[in-house]
Short mmCIF file of C-alpha atoms and ligand atoms in Angstrom, two decimals:
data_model
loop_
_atom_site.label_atom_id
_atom_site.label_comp_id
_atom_site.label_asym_id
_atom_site.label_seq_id
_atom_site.Cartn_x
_atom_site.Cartn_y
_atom_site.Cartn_z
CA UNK A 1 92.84 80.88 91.68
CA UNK A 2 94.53 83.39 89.86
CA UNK A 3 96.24 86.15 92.06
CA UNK A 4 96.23 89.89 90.73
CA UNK A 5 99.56 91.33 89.69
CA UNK A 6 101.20 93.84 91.80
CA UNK A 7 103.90 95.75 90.37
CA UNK A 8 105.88 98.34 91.69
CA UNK A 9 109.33 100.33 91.65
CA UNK A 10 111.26 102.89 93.51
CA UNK A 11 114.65 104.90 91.58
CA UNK A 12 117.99 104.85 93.72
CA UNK A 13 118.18 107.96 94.12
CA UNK A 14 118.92 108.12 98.05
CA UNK A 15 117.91 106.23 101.44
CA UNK A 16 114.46 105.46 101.96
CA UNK A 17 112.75 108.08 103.97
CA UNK A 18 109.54 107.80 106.11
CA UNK A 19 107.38 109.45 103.14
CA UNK A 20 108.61 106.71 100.71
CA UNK A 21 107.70 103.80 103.67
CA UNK A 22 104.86 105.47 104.87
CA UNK A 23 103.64 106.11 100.89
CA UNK A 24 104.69 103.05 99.66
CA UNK A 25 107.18 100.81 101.53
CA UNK A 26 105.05 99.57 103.99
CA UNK A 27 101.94 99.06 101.86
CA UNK A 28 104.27 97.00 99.05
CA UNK A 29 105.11 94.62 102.30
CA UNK A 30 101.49 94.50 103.75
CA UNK A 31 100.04 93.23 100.24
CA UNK A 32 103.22 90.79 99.73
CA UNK A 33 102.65 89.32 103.43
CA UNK A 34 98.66 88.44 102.82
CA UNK A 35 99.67 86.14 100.08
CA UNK A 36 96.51 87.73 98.32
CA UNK A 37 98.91 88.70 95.35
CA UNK A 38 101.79 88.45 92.46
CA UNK A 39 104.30 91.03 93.02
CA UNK A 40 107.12 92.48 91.14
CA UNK A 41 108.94 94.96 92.82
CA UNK A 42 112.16 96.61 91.28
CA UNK A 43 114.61 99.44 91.64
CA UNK A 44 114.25 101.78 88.74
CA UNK A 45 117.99 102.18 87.70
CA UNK A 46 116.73 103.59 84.06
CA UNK A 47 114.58 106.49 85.12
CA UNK A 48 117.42 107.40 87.89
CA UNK A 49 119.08 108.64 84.60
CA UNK A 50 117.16 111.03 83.97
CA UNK A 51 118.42 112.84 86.71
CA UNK A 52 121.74 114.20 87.36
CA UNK A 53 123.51 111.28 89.60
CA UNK A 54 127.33 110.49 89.08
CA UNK A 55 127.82 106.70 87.89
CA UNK A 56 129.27 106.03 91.25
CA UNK A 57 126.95 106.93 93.37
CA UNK A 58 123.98 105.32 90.77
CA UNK A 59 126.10 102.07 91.15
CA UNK A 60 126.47 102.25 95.20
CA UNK A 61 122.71 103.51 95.41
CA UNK A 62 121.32 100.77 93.45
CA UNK A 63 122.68 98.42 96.24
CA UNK A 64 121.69 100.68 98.84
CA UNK A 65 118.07 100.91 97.84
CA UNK A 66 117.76 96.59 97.46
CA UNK A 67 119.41 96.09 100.93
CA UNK A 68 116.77 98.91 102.31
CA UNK A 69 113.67 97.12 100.75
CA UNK A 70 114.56 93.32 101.92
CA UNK A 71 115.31 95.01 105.94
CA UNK A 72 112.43 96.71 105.22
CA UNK A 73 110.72 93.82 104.90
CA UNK A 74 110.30 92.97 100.95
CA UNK A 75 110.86 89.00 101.15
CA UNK A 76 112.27 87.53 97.79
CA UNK A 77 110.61 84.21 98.33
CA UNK A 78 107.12 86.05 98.10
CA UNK A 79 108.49 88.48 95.89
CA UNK A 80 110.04 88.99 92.45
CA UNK A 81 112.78 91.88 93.47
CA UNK A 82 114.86 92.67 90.62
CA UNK A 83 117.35 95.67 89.16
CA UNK A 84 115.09 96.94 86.22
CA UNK A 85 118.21 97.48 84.11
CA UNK A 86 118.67 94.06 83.98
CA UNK A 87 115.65 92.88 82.47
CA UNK A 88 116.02 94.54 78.74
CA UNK A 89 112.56 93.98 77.85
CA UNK A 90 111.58 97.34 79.74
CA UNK A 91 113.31 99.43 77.11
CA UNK A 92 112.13 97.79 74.08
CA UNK A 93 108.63 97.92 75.58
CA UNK A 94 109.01 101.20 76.56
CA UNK A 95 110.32 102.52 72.64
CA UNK A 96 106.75 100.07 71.23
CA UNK A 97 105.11 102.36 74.14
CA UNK A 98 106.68 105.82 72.57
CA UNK A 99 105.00 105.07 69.34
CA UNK A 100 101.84 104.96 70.41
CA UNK A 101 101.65 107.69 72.49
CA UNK A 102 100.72 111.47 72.00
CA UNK A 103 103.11 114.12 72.86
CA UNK A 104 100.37 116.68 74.27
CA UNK A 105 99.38 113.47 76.88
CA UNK A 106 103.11 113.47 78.11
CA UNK A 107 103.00 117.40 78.15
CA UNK A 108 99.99 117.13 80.76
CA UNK A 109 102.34 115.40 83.20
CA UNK A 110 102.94 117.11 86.52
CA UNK A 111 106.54 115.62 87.42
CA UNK A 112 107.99 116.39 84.17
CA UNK A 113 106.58 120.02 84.52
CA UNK A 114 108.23 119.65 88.17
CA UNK A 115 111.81 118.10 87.26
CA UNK A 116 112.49 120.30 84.42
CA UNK A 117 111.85 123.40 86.93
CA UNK A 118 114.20 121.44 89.29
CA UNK A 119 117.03 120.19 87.00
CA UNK A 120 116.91 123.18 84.22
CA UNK A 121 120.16 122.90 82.91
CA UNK A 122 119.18 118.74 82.01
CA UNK A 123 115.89 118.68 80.54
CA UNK A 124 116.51 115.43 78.49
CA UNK A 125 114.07 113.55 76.82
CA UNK A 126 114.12 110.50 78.85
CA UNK A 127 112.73 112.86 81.22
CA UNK A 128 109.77 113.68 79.40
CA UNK A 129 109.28 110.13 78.21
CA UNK A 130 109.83 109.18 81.43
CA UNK A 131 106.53 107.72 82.29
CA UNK A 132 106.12 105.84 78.74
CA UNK A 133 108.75 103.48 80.40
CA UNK A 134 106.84 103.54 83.68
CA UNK A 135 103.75 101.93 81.60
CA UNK A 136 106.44 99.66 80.36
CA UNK A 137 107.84 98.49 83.57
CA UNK A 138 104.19 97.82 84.88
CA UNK A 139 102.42 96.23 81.64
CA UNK A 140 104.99 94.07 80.74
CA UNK A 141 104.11 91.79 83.81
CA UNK A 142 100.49 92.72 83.05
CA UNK A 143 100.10 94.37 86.19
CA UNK A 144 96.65 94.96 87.46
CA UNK A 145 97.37 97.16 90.77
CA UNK A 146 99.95 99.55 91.42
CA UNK A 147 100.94 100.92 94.59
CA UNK A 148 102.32 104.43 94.49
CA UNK A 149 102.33 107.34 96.84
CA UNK A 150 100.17 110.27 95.69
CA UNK A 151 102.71 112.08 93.27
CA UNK A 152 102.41 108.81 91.10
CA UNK A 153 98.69 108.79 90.39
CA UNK A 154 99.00 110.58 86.99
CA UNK A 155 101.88 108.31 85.62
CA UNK A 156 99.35 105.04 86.83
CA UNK A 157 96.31 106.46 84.65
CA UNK A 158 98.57 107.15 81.85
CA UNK A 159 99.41 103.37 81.86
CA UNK A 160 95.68 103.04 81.30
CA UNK A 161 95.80 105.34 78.70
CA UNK A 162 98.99 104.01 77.08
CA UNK A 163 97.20 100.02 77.31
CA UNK A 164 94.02 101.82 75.66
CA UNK A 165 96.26 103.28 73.01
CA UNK A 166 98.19 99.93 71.97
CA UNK A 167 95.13 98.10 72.57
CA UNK A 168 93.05 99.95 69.96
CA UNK A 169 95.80 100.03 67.26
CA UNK A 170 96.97 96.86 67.28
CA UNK A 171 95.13 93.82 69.25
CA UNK A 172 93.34 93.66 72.95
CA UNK A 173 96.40 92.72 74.92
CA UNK A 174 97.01 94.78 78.10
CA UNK A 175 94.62 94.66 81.20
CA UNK A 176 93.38 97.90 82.79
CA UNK A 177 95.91 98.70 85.55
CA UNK A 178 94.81 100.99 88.96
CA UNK A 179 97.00 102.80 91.46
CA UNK A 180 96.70 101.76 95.00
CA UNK A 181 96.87 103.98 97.64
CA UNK A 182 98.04 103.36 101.52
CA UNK A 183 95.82 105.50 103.80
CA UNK A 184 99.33 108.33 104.26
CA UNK A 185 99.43 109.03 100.73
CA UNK A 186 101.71 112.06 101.81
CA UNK A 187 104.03 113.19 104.45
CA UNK A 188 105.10 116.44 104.77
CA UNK A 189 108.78 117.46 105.23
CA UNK A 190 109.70 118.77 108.76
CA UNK A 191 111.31 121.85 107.60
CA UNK A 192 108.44 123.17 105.00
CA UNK A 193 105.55 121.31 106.31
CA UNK A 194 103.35 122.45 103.28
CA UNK A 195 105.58 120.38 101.05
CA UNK A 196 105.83 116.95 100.63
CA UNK A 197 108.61 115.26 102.33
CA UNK A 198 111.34 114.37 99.73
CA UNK A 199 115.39 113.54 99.48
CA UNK A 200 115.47 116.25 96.73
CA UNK A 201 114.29 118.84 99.37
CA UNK A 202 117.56 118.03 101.57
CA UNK A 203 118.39 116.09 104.65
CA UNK A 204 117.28 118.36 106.86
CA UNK A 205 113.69 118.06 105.20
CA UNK A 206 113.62 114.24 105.50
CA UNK A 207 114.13 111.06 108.25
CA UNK A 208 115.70 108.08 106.91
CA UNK A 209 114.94 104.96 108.08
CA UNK A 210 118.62 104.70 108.54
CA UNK A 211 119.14 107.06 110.75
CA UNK A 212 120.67 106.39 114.34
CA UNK A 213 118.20 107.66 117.28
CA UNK A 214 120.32 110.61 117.78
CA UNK A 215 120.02 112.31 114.18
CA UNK A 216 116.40 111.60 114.22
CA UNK A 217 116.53 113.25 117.50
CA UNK A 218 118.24 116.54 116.00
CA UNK A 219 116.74 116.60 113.19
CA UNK A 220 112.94 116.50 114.53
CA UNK A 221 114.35 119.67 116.96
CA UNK A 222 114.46 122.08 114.43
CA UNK A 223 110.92 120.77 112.84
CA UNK A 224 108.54 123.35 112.58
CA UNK A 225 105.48 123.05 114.53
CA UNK A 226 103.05 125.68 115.23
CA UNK A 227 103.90 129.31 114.58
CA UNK A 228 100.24 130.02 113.91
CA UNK A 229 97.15 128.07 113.68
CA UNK A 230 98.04 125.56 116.97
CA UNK A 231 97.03 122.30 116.12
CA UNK A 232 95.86 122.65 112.83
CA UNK A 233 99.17 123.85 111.58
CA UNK A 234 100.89 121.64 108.99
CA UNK A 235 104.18 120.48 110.84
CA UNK A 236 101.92 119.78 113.85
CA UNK A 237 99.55 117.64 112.02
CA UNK A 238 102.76 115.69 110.22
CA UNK A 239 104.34 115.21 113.66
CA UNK A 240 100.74 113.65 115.01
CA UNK A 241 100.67 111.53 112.21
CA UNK A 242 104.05 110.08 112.71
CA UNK A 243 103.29 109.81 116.37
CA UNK A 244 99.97 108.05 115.09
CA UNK A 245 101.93 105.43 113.29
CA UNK A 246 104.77 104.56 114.76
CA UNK A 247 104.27 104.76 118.71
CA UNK A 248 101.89 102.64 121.11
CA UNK A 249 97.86 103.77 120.97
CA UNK A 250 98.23 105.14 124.39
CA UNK A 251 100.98 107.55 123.73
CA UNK A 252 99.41 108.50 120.85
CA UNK A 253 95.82 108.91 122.33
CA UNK A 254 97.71 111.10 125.42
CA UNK A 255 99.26 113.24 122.94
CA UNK A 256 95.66 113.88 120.91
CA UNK A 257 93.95 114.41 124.12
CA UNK A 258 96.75 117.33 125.06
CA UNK A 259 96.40 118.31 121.60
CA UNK A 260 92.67 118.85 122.17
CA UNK A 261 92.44 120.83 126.06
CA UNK A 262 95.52 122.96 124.71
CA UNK A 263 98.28 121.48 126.93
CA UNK A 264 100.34 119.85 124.05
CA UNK A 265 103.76 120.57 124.44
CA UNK A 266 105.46 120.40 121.00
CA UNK A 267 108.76 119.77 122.72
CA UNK A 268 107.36 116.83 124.01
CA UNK A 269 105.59 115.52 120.81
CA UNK A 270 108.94 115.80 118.70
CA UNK A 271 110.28 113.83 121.56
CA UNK A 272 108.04 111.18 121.79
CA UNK A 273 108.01 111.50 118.10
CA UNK A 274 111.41 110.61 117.90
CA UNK A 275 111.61 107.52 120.26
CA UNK A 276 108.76 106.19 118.18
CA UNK A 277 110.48 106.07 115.25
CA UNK A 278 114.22 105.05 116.74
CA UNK A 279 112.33 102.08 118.23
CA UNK A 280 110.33 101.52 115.24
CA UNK A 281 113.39 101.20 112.96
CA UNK A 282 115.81 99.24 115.36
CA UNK A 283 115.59 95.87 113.48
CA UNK A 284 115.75 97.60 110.49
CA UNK A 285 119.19 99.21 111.38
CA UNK A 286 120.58 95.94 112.12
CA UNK A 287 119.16 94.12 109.10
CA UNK A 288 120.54 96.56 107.14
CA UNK A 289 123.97 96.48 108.55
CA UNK A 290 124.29 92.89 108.29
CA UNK A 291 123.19 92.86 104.36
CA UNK A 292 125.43 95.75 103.51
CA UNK A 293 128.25 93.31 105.02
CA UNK A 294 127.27 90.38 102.72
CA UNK A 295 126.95 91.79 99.33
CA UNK A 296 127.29 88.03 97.49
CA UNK A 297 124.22 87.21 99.13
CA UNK A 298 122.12 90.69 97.72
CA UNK A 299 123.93 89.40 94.24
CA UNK A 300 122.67 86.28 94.36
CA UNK A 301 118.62 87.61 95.45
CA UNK A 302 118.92 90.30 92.61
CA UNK A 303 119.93 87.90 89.90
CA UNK A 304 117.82 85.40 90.73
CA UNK A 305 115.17 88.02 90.37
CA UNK A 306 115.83 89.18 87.36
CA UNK A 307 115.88 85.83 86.26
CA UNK A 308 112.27 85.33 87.34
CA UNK A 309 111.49 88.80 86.32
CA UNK A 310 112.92 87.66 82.46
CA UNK A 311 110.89 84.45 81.88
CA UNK A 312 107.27 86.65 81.70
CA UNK A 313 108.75 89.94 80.53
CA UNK A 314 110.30 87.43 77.17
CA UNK A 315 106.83 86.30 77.12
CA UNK A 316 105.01 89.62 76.76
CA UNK A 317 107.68 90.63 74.50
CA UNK A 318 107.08 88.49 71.81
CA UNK A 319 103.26 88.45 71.85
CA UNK A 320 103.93 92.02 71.74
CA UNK A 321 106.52 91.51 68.42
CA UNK A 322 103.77 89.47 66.86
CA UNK A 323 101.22 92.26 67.22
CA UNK A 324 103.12 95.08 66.11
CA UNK A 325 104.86 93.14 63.34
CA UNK A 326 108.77 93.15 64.44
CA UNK A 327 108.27 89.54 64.18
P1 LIG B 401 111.44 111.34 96.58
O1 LIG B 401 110.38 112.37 96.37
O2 LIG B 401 112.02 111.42 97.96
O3 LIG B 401 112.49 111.40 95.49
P2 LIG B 401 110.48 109.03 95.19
O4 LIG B 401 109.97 109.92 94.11
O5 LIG B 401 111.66 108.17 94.90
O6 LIG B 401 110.75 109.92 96.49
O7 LIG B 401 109.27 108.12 95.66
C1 LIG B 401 109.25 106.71 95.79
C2 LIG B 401 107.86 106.27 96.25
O8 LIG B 401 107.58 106.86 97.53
C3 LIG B 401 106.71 106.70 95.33
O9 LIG B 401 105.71 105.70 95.31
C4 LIG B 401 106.20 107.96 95.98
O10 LIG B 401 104.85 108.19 95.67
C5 LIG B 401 106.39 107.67 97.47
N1 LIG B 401 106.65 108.89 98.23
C6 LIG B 401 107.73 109.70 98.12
N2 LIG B 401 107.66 110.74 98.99
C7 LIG B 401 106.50 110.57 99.67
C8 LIG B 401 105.85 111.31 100.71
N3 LIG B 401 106.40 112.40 101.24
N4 LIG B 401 104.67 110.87 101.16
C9 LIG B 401 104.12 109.75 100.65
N5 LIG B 401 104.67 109.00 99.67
C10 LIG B 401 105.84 109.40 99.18
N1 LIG B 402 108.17 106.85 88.94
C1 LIG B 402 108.25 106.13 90.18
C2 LIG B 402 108.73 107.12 91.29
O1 LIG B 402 109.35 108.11 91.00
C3 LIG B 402 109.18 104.96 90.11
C4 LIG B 402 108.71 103.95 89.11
C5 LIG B 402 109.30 103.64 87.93
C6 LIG B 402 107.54 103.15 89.22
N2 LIG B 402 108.59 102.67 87.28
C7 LIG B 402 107.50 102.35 88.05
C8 LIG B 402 106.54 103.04 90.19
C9 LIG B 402 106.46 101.43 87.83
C10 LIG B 402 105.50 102.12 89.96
C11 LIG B 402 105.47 101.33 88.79
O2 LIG B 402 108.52 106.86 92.43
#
């Protein structure tokens, strides 16, 4: 039986946070474990230059990011993990992609509109053709499912678009690819609970999944909970969630049922919320810890990806050539 493709990618651009496991992470490492798929998971070192990163810290990150995923649970014998720079194909895929697709469709997209806000003083134009290469990095293992956190929805339907596009003009090549959603497309930060938790936000904003019990524990102390609105009020209902997912059923039931009669006390919930996750995380730590110490063996799992990555990317490159007439 065939299996459908799964591809998927995350930029080194800091740790992973509890938005980009909750959003993501943890789905990527459900599907890989029920052997019901083909995945291809990679660390986006390309569209990290779009943004404003030193080399340094691009070079350290890209490590960072690989050693996060495999303690995280990515496994490279069920999975294809590779550094996307080091499959070429993605770029000339992406440049066939650029000539097929409309300006005005890339001028729709809500990130661009986003980053250039962000980073006005480097609105490049990798940045606005930033999600050209995204349909790129996903078609050219013919992926069929993509699993993204909410923010990525539009970049996934472009894909569609962008297989349409190339489709039409030159020969029926590319499959229709979907997003794939976990059930916490979002989590909030715990500073501005009406925005999405992200590393561009600040520390403060975000938990890592690095992070020793004691910063989770000061950091979830200044969270914002309920200055109006009780229960319903954002931070509260981001702090129930995490509670939700990452502690025992019965803490988490206790917790709803105080929420309910009215004799939550949020002191308590960011505490309870913060052993959760400390305990959640422990193996991770030391997973972590013990890959940062043996960077040959990362080395060897990355380039052994991309080496798996290369053999079907070469392949959709030159049916690709042969369509479009480069060869
Ligand atoms: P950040 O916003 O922190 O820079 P990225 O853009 O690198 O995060 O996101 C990597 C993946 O994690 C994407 O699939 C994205 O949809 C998901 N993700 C990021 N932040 C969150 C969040 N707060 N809630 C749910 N998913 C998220
Ligand atoms: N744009 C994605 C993000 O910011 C990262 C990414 C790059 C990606 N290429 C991809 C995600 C291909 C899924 C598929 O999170």
């Amino acid at each position: 039986m065939i299996k459908p493709i799964i591809v998927s990618g995350i930029q080194p651009t800091g740790n992973l946070h509890l938005g980009n496991y909750l959003g993501a992470v943890k789905n990527w490492v459900d599907l890989q474990n029920s052997g019901k798929y083909q995945m291809y998971i990679f660390i986006a070192d390309l569209h990290s230059l779009t943004g404003n990163m030193p080399a340094n810290r691009r070079r350290r990150q890209i490590i960072e990011t690989a050693t996060e995923l495999l303690a995280a649970g990515i496994d490279p014998k069920k999975t294809t993990l590779f550094v996307q720079s080091h499959v070429q194909e993605h770029t000339e895929l992406g440049w066939i992609f650029n000539c097929v697709t409309p300006i005005a469709e890339l001028e729709r997209m809500t990130q661009y509109k986003d980053k250039s806000q962000q980073q006005e003083k480097n609105i490049n134009a990798g940045l606005f053709t930033y999600p050209v290469l995204q349909a790129a990095d996903i078609l050219l293992y013919h992926g069929n499912l993509v699993p993204v956190g909410q923010d990525q929805i539009q970049h996934v339907e472009l894909t569609r678009d962008i297989a349409r596009w190339f489709n039409n003009r030159f020969d029926n090549y590319f499959p229709e690819t979907k997003h794939l959603l976990t059930d916490v497309p979002k989590v909030m930060s715990l500073l501005e609970p009406e925005k999405k938790m992200s590393k561009s936000l600040g520390a403060g904003h975000v938990i890592e999944l690095a992070d020793e019990p004691e910063t989770i524990e000061q950091k979830l102390k200044k969270a914002v909970t309920a200055t109006s609105g009780g229960g319903n009020a954002p931070g509260v209902r981001n702090l129930m969630l995490l509670l939700q997912k990452f502690s025992a059923p019965k803490i988490y039931q206790k917790f709803a049922k105080a929420e309910k009669d009215g004799s939550i006390r949020y002191g308590d919930l960011k505490q309870a919320v913060g052993e959760a996750v400390s305990v959640y995380f422990a193996d991770f730590r030391i997973r972590r810890a013990k890959l940062l110490s043996n960077p040959n063996k990362l080395e060897k799992i990355l380039t052994a990806g991309a080496n798996k990555a290369r053999v079907v990317a070469q392949k959709t490159i030159n049916d690709v050539r042969k369509r479009v007439g480069t060869q």
